[in-house]
PDB file of C-alpha atoms in Angstrom:
ATOM      1  CA  GLY A  16     -17.883 -18.876  12.004  1.00 88.00           C
ATOM      2  CA  ILE A  17     -17.636 -15.518  13.693  1.00 92.00           C
ATOM      3  CA  GLN A  18     -19.501 -12.667  12.005  1.00 95.00           C
ATOM      4  CA  VAL A  19     -18.045  -9.142  12.054  1.00 97.00           C
ATOM      5  CA  GLU A  20     -20.049  -6.057  11.225  1.00 97.00           C
ATOM      6  CA  GLN A  21     -18.581  -2.588  10.910  1.00 98.00           C
ATOM      7  CA  SER A  22     -20.380   0.713  10.800  1.00 97.00           C
ATOM      8  CA  PRO A  23     -20.697   3.095   9.161  1.00 97.00           C
ATOM      9  CA  PRO A  24     -19.581   1.691   5.787  1.00 96.00           C
ATOM     10  CA  ASP A  25     -18.616   5.153   4.543  1.00 97.00           C
ATOM     11  CA  LEU A  26     -17.722   8.338   6.368  1.00 97.00           C
ATOM     12  CA  ILE A  27     -16.769  11.770   5.078  1.00 97.00           C
ATOM     13  CA  LEU A  28     -15.221  14.210   7.530  1.00 95.00           C
ATOM     14  CA  GLN A  29     -13.946  17.740   7.424  1.00 97.00           C
ATOM     15  CA  GLU A  30     -10.346  18.004   8.543  1.00 97.00           C
ATOM     16  CA  GLY A  31     -10.223  18.531  12.311  1.00 97.00           C
ATOM     17  CA  ALA A  32     -13.438  16.663  13.064  1.00 97.00           C
ATOM     18  CA  ASN A  33     -13.750  13.656  15.386  1.00 97.00           C
ATOM     19  CA  SER A  34     -15.278  10.285  14.557  1.00 96.00           C
ATOM     20  CA  THR A  35     -16.236   6.950  16.075  1.00 98.00           C
ATOM     21  CA  LEU A  36     -16.108   3.679  14.152  1.00 98.00           C
ATOM     22  CA  ARG A  37     -17.886   0.609  15.472  1.00 98.00           C
ATOM     23  CA  CYS A  38     -17.221  -3.117  15.205  1.00 98.00           C
ATOM     24  CA  ASN A  39     -19.747  -5.728  16.380  1.00 98.00           C
ATOM     25  CA  PHE A  40     -18.876  -9.407  16.511  1.00 97.00           C
ATOM     26  CA  SER A  41     -21.040 -12.450  17.003  1.00 96.00           C
ATOM     27  CA  ASP A  42     -19.057 -14.635  19.399  1.00 93.00           C
ATOM     28  CA  SER A  43     -16.444 -14.465  22.136  1.00 91.00           C
ATOM     29  CA  VAL A  44     -12.965 -13.710  20.812  1.00 90.00           C
ATOM     30  CA  ASN A  45      -9.377 -14.024  21.967  1.00 89.00           C
ATOM     31  CA  ASN A  46      -7.972 -11.514  19.519  1.00 92.00           C
ATOM     32  CA  LEU A  47      -9.278  -8.235  18.147  1.00 96.00           C
ATOM     33  CA  GLN A  48      -7.224  -5.941  15.970  1.00 96.00           C
ATOM     34  CA  TRP A  49      -7.857  -2.648  14.195  1.00 98.00           C
ATOM     35  CA  PHE A  50      -6.080  -1.864  10.924  1.00 97.00           C
ATOM     36  CA  HIS A  51      -5.814   1.091   8.601  1.00 97.00           C
ATOM     37  CA  GLN A  52      -5.478   0.284   4.913  1.00 95.00           C
ATOM     38  CA  ASN A  53      -3.969   3.368   3.322  1.00 91.00           C
ATOM     39  CA  PRO A  54      -4.613   4.483  -0.264  1.00 88.00           C
ATOM     40  CA  TRP A  55      -1.524   2.526  -1.365  1.00 89.00           C
ATOM     41  CA  GLY A  56      -3.095  -0.678  -0.059  1.00 90.00           C
ATOM     42  CA  GLN A  57      -0.807  -1.259   2.902  1.00 91.00           C
ATOM     43  CA  LEU A  58      -2.312  -2.641   6.118  1.00 93.00           C
ATOM     44  CA  ILE A  59      -1.132  -0.740   9.145  1.00 94.00           C
ATOM     45  CA  ASN A  60      -1.607  -2.222  12.621  1.00 94.00           C
ATOM     46  CA  LEU A  61      -3.413   0.274  14.833  1.00 97.00           C
ATOM     47  CA  PHE A  62      -4.401  -1.667  17.935  1.00 97.00           C
ATOM     48  CA  TYR A  63      -4.338  -5.156  19.357  1.00 95.00           C
ATOM     49  CA  ILE A  64      -7.205  -4.879  21.816  1.00 96.00           C
ATOM     50  CA  PRO A  65      -9.165  -8.020  22.794  1.00 94.00           C
ATOM     51  CA  SER A  66     -10.462  -6.068  25.793  1.00 95.00           C
ATOM     52  CA  GLY A  67     -10.025  -2.738  27.543  1.00 96.00           C
ATOM     53  CA  THR A  68      -8.945   0.661  26.275  1.00 98.00           C
ATOM     54  CA  LYS A  69      -5.791   1.834  24.539  1.00 97.00           C
ATOM     55  CA  GLN A  70      -4.637   5.161  23.179  1.00 97.00           C
ATOM     56  CA  ASN A  71      -2.019   6.075  20.614  1.00 96.00           C
ATOM     57  CA  GLY A  72      -1.811   9.759  19.799  1.00 97.00           C
ATOM     58  CA  ARG A  73      -5.045  10.922  18.182  1.00 97.00           C
ATOM     59  CA  LEU A  74      -6.397   7.393  18.035  1.00 98.00           C
ATOM     60  CA  SER A  75      -7.926   5.370  20.807  1.00 98.00           C
ATOM     61  CA  ALA A  76      -9.869   2.119  20.971  1.00 98.00           C
ATOM     62  CA  THR A  77     -12.160   0.396  23.429  1.00 98.00           C
ATOM     63  CA  THR A  78     -13.328  -3.206  23.380  1.00 97.00           C
ATOM     64  CA  VAL A  79     -16.178  -4.419  25.574  1.00 97.00           C
ATOM     65  CA  ALA A  80     -15.755  -8.150  25.146  1.00 94.00           C
ATOM     66  CA  THR A  81     -18.791  -9.091  27.237  1.00 95.00           C
ATOM     67  CA  GLU A  82     -21.028  -7.054  24.931  1.00 96.00           C
ATOM     68  CA  ARG A  83     -19.164  -8.046  21.777  1.00 97.00           C
ATOM     69  CA  TYR A  84     -18.219  -4.709  20.323  1.00 98.00           C
ATOM     70  CA  SER A  85     -15.242  -2.463  19.837  1.00 98.00           C
ATOM     71  CA  LEU A  86     -14.977   1.246  19.059  1.00 98.00           C
ATOM     72  CA  LEU A  87     -12.217   3.163  17.318  1.00 98.00           C
ATOM     73  CA  TYR A  88     -12.031   6.895  18.012  1.00 98.00           C
ATOM     74  CA  ILE A  89     -10.245   9.297  15.699  1.00 97.00           C
ATOM     75  CA  SER A  90      -9.814  12.821  16.996  1.00 97.00           C
ATOM     76  CA  SER A  91      -8.764  15.936  15.082  1.00 97.00           C
ATOM     77  CA  SER A  92      -8.790  14.022  11.806  1.00 97.00           C
ATOM     78  CA  GLN A  93      -6.206  14.750   9.124  1.00 97.00           C
ATOM     79  CA  THR A  94      -6.231  14.052   5.405  1.00 96.00           C
ATOM     80  CA  THR A  95      -3.637  11.330   5.990  1.00 95.00           C
ATOM     81  CA  ASP A  96      -6.247   9.440   8.033  1.00 96.00           C
ATOM     82  CA  SER A  97      -8.139   8.694   4.816  1.00 96.00           C
ATOM     83  CA  GLY A  98      -8.430   5.054   3.828  1.00 95.00           C
ATOM     84  CA  VAL A  99     -10.286   1.989   4.996  1.00 96.00           C
ATOM     85  CA  TYR A 100     -10.399   0.929   8.636  1.00 98.00           C
ATOM     86  CA  PHE A 101     -10.777  -2.772   9.295  1.00 97.00           C
ATOM     87  CA  CYS A 102     -11.693  -4.583  12.453  1.00 97.00           C
ATOM     88  CA  ALA A 103     -10.581  -8.236  12.628  1.00 96.00           C
ATOM     89  CA  VAL A 104     -11.333 -10.830  15.276  1.00 95.00           C
ATOM     90  CA  SER A 105     -10.275 -14.352  16.074  1.00 91.00           C
ATOM     91  CA  GLY A 106     -11.592 -17.067  18.329  1.00 84.00           C
ATOM     92  CA  SER A 107      -8.704 -19.349  17.466  1.00 83.00           C
ATOM     93  CA  TYR A 108      -5.998 -18.156  15.064  1.00 80.00           C
ATOM     94  CA  GLN A 109      -7.492 -17.109  11.777  1.00 90.00           C
ATOM     95  CA  LEU A 110      -8.561 -13.488  11.704  1.00 93.00           C
ATOM     96  CA  THR A 111     -12.042 -12.757  10.374  1.00 95.00           C
ATOM     97  CA  PHE A 112     -12.260  -9.267   8.920  1.00 96.00           C
ATOM     98  CA  GLY A 113     -15.195  -6.936   8.722  1.00 96.00           C
ATOM     99  CA  LYS A 114     -15.975  -5.182   5.443  1.00 95.00           C
ATOM    100  CA  GLY A 115     -14.403  -1.987   6.708  1.00 96.00           C
ATOM    101  CA  THR A 116     -15.274   1.674   7.082  1.00 97.00           C
ATOM    102  CA  LYS A 117     -14.097   3.860   4.227  1.00 96.00           C
ATOM    103  CA  LEU A 118     -13.033   7.205   5.664  1.00 97.00           C
ATOM    104  CA  SER A 119     -12.466  10.283   3.535  1.00 96.00           C
ATOM    105  CA  VAL A 120     -11.061  13.370   5.259  1.00 97.00           C
ATOM    106  CA  ILE A 121     -11.402  16.528   3.190  1.00 96.00           C
ATOM    107  CA  PRO A 122      -9.424  19.724   3.740  1.00 94.00           C
TER     108      PRO A 122
ATOM    109  CA  ASN B   4      13.563  -4.327  13.216  1.00 53.00           C
ATOM    110  CA  ALA B   5      12.397  -5.368   9.806  1.00 75.00           C
ATOM    111  CA  GLY B   6       8.720  -6.055   9.509  1.00 92.00           C
ATOM    112  CA  VAL B   7       7.080  -8.760   7.461  1.00 96.00           C
ATOM    113  CA  MET B   8       8.617  -8.787   4.004  1.00 96.00           C
ATOM    114  CA  GLN B   9       6.804  -9.815   0.849  1.00 97.00           C
ATOM    115  CA  ASN B  10       8.038 -10.026  -2.691  1.00 97.00           C
ATOM    116  CA  PRO B  11       7.385  -9.275  -5.351  1.00 97.00           C
ATOM    117  CA  ARG B  12       5.163  -6.296  -4.563  1.00 96.00           C
ATOM    118  CA  HIS B  13       3.543  -6.499  -7.972  1.00 97.00           C
ATOM    119  CA  LEU B  14       3.289  -9.543 -10.205  1.00 98.00           C
ATOM    120  CA  VAL B  15       1.791  -9.806 -13.653  1.00 98.00           C
ATOM    121  CA  ARG B  16       1.048 -13.204 -15.151  1.00 98.00           C
ATOM    122  CA  ARG B  17      -0.780 -14.434 -18.233  1.00 98.00           C
ATOM    123  CA  ARG B  18      -3.521 -17.013 -17.880  1.00 97.00           C
ATOM    124  CA  GLY B  19      -2.067 -20.479 -17.423  1.00 97.00           C
ATOM    125  CA  GLN B  20       1.252 -19.354 -15.938  1.00 98.00           C
ATOM    126  CA  GLU B  21       2.435 -19.981 -12.395  1.00 98.00           C
ATOM    127  CA  ALA B  22       2.677 -17.357  -9.657  1.00 98.00           C
ATOM    128  CA  ARG B  23       5.030 -17.648  -6.687  1.00 98.00           C
ATOM    129  CA  LEU B  24       4.606 -15.247  -3.800  1.00 98.00           C
ATOM    130  CA  ARG B  25       7.201 -15.059  -1.039  1.00 98.00           C
ATOM    131  CA  CYS B  26       6.901 -14.021   2.587  1.00 98.00           C
ATOM    132  CA  SER B  27       9.570 -13.589   5.244  1.00 97.00           C
ATOM    133  CA  PRO B  28       8.075 -13.255   8.726  1.00 96.00           C
ATOM    134  CA  MET B  29       9.239 -10.809  11.341  1.00 94.00           C
ATOM    135  CA  LYS B  30      12.348 -11.838  13.212  1.00 92.00           C
ATOM    136  CA  GLY B  31      11.460 -14.246  15.975  1.00 89.00           C
ATOM    137  CA  HIS B  32       8.080 -15.145  14.495  1.00 91.00           C
ATOM    138  CA  SER B  33       7.457 -18.757  13.572  1.00 91.00           C
ATOM    139  CA  HIS B  34       3.762 -18.551  12.626  1.00 94.00           C
ATOM    140  CA  VAL B  35       2.738 -17.429   9.149  1.00 96.00           C
ATOM    141  CA  TYR B  36      -0.701 -16.735   7.698  1.00 96.00           C
ATOM    142  CA  TRP B  37      -1.813 -15.914   4.155  1.00 98.00           C
ATOM    143  CA  TYR B  38      -4.873 -13.806   3.359  1.00 98.00           C
ATOM    144  CA  ARG B  39      -6.401 -12.742   0.060  1.00 97.00           C
ATOM    145  CA  GLN B  40      -8.200  -9.506  -0.714  1.00 96.00           C
ATOM    146  CA  LEU B  41     -10.312  -9.670  -3.843  1.00 91.00           C
ATOM    147  CA  PRO B  42     -11.408  -6.390  -5.438  1.00 81.00           C
ATOM    148  CA  GLU B  43     -14.205  -4.718  -3.479  1.00 75.00           C
ATOM    149  CA  GLU B  44     -14.105  -7.467  -0.838  1.00 76.00           C
ATOM    150  CA  GLY B  45     -12.633  -7.812   2.603  1.00 82.00           C
ATOM    151  CA  LEU B  46      -9.658  -9.916   3.510  1.00 94.00           C
ATOM    152  CA  LYS B  47     -10.172 -13.664   3.721  1.00 95.00           C
ATOM    153  CA  PHE B  48      -8.009 -16.210   5.507  1.00 95.00           C
ATOM    154  CA  MET B  49      -6.339 -18.776   3.281  1.00 97.00           C
ATOM    155  CA  VAL B  50      -3.766 -20.824   5.215  1.00 97.00           C
ATOM    156  CA  TYR B  51      -1.848 -20.989   8.497  1.00 95.00           C
ATOM    157  CA  LEU B  52       1.636 -22.507   8.644  1.00 96.00           C
ATOM    158  CA  GLN B  53       4.387 -23.129  11.105  1.00 94.00           C
ATOM    159  CA  LYS B  54       7.879 -24.216  10.115  1.00 90.00           C
ATOM    160  CA  GLU B  55       7.540 -27.322   7.888  1.00 90.00           C
ATOM    161  CA  ASN B  56       3.861 -27.765   8.834  1.00 94.00           C
ATOM    162  CA  ILE B  57       0.531 -26.694   7.393  1.00 95.00           C
ATOM    163  CA  ILE B  58      -1.741 -26.199  10.378  1.00 94.00           C
ATOM    164  CA  ASP B  59      -4.935 -25.075   8.646  1.00 94.00           C
ATOM    165  CA  GLU B  60      -5.577 -24.647   4.936  1.00 95.00           C
ATOM    166  CA  SER B  61      -9.346 -24.477   5.166  1.00 93.00           C
ATOM    167  CA  GLY B  62      -9.510 -21.138   3.362  1.00 93.00           C
ATOM    168  CA  MET B  63      -7.427 -22.154   0.400  1.00 95.00           C
ATOM    169  CA  PRO B  64      -9.004 -23.230  -2.913  1.00 94.00           C
ATOM    170  CA  LYS B  65      -8.660 -26.996  -3.274  1.00 92.00           C
ATOM    171  CA  GLU B  66      -7.061 -26.862  -6.695  1.00 95.00           C
ATOM    172  CA  ARG B  67      -4.076 -24.946  -8.089  1.00 97.00           C
ATOM    173  CA  PHE B  68      -3.118 -23.340  -4.760  1.00 98.00           C
ATOM    174  CA  SER B  69      -0.430 -24.595  -2.387  1.00 97.00           C
ATOM    175  CA  ALA B  70       1.648 -23.154   0.424  1.00 98.00           C
ATOM    176  CA  GLU B  71       4.792 -24.108   2.250  1.00 97.00           C
ATOM    177  CA  PHE B  72       7.020 -22.783   5.007  1.00 96.00           C
ATOM    178  CA  PRO B  73      10.300 -24.686   4.841  1.00 94.00           C
ATOM    179  CA  LYS B  74      12.813 -25.047   7.635  1.00 91.00           C
ATOM    180  CA  GLU B  75      15.027 -22.518   5.893  1.00 91.00           C
ATOM    181  CA  GLY B  76      13.852 -19.612   3.791  1.00 93.00           C
ATOM    182  CA  PRO B  77      10.602 -17.753   3.246  1.00 96.00           C
ATOM    183  CA  SER B  78       7.065 -19.042   3.099  1.00 97.00           C
ATOM    184  CA  ILE B  79       5.840 -19.547  -0.468  1.00 98.00           C
ATOM    185  CA  LEU B  80       2.292 -19.296  -1.793  1.00 98.00           C
ATOM    186  CA  ARG B  81       2.125 -20.968  -5.184  1.00 98.00           C
ATOM    187  CA  ILE B  82      -0.691 -20.599  -7.685  1.00 98.00           C
ATOM    188  CA  GLN B  83      -0.555 -22.868 -10.700  1.00 98.00           C
ATOM    189  CA  GLN B  84      -2.293 -22.173 -14.014  1.00 98.00           C
ATOM    190  CA  VAL B  85      -3.537 -18.775 -12.934  1.00 98.00           C
ATOM    191  CA  VAL B  86      -6.923 -17.489 -14.093  1.00 97.00           C
ATOM    192  CA  ARG B  87      -8.275 -13.942 -14.180  1.00 95.00           C
ATOM    193  CA  GLY B  88     -10.234 -14.567 -10.974  1.00 94.00           C
ATOM    194  CA  ASP B  89      -6.934 -15.008  -9.105  1.00 96.00           C
ATOM    195  CA  SER B  90      -6.198 -11.300  -9.559  1.00 96.00           C
ATOM    196  CA  ALA B  91      -6.099  -9.937  -6.018  1.00 96.00           C
ATOM    197  CA  ALA B  92      -3.864  -8.622  -3.263  1.00 97.00           C
ATOM    198  CA  TYR B  93      -2.241 -11.403  -1.266  1.00 98.00           C
ATOM    199  CA  PHE B  94      -1.128 -10.530   2.238  1.00 98.00           C
ATOM    200  CA  CYS B  95       1.127 -12.466   4.537  1.00 97.00           C
ATOM    201  CA  ALA B  96       1.062 -12.034   8.302  1.00 96.00           C
ATOM    202  CA  SER B  97       3.179 -13.417  11.094  1.00 95.00           C
ATOM    203  CA  SER B  98       2.893 -13.795  14.842  1.00 93.00           C
ATOM    204  CA  GLN B  99       5.248 -14.744  17.613  1.00 88.00           C
ATOM    205  CA  GLY B 100       3.041 -17.492  18.950  1.00 78.00           C
ATOM    206  CA  THR B 101      -0.284 -18.959  18.017  1.00 71.00           C
ATOM    207  CA  ALA B 102      -2.526 -16.092  17.009  1.00 59.00           C
ATOM    208  CA  SER B 103      -5.174 -16.969  19.550  1.00 66.00           C
ATOM    209  CA  TYR B 104      -3.429 -14.614  21.962  1.00 75.00           C
ATOM    210  CA  ASN B 105      -0.846 -12.925  19.793  1.00 83.00           C
ATOM    211  CA  GLU B 106      -1.001  -9.945  17.479  1.00 90.00           C
ATOM    212  CA  GLN B 107      -0.632 -10.615  13.771  1.00 93.00           C
ATOM    213  CA  PHE B 108       1.584  -8.259  11.775  1.00 94.00           C
ATOM    214  CA  PHE B 109       0.988  -7.852   8.064  1.00 95.00           C
ATOM    215  CA  GLY B 110       3.342  -7.416   5.157  1.00 96.00           C
ATOM    216  CA  PRO B 111       2.810  -4.866   2.366  1.00 95.00           C
ATOM    217  CA  GLY B 112       1.119  -7.425   0.142  1.00 96.00           C
ATOM    218  CA  THR B 113       1.682  -8.756  -3.371  1.00 97.00           C
ATOM    219  CA  ARG B 114      -0.678  -7.471  -6.010  1.00 96.00           C
ATOM    220  CA  LEU B 115      -1.246 -10.168  -8.614  1.00 97.00           C
ATOM    221  CA  THR B 116      -2.674  -9.207 -11.977  1.00 97.00           C
ATOM    222  CA  VAL B 117      -3.631 -11.972 -14.397  1.00 97.00           C
ATOM    223  CA  LEU B 118      -3.927 -10.878 -18.003  1.00 96.00           C
TER     224      LEU B 118
END
């Protein structure tokens, strides 16, 4: 099956700092999604981005499908950005999740 | 627009009891997926259903676990004779079409604790 690797596994940021999270995957995919799991455990959809670039407020994402990676950019981080960020990919219909990047934003 | 609904949000069972988890997909979505998140692990696919059909249950344990998505009503994930290792967060997702080219939207999850 498809392998998904996320880096870094842990990240601590000062409030206001920027960050880049990376997701590498082992095979061609039809679906790539980024999620934020907040401290209450809820999974929030951030981006559906099998290719190209999208932006939503302080967040943006880029997927280079031919090189099998995706990047999630967080600018001007806030404490509410804390949590775990998951990348998930699919070649058919079942999403395969990476192990996530645990982000802690400190005031 | 209501999102994916799951209930209960928290469920406590003693070993040997049955657990029933319910999922109502987003309006207009006819594809439902169940995932499990064990403590300190990522999310793993369990089963994919369409109305009245199980399409893929390759991620579901062979024993004690079953899933259905009837013509009317929510999708149900049923765990019989629960054991402590079943303690996890169970998430349901739905999509408008087959998830190969459609975004999956997740519910808030059901946190199962087995005593």
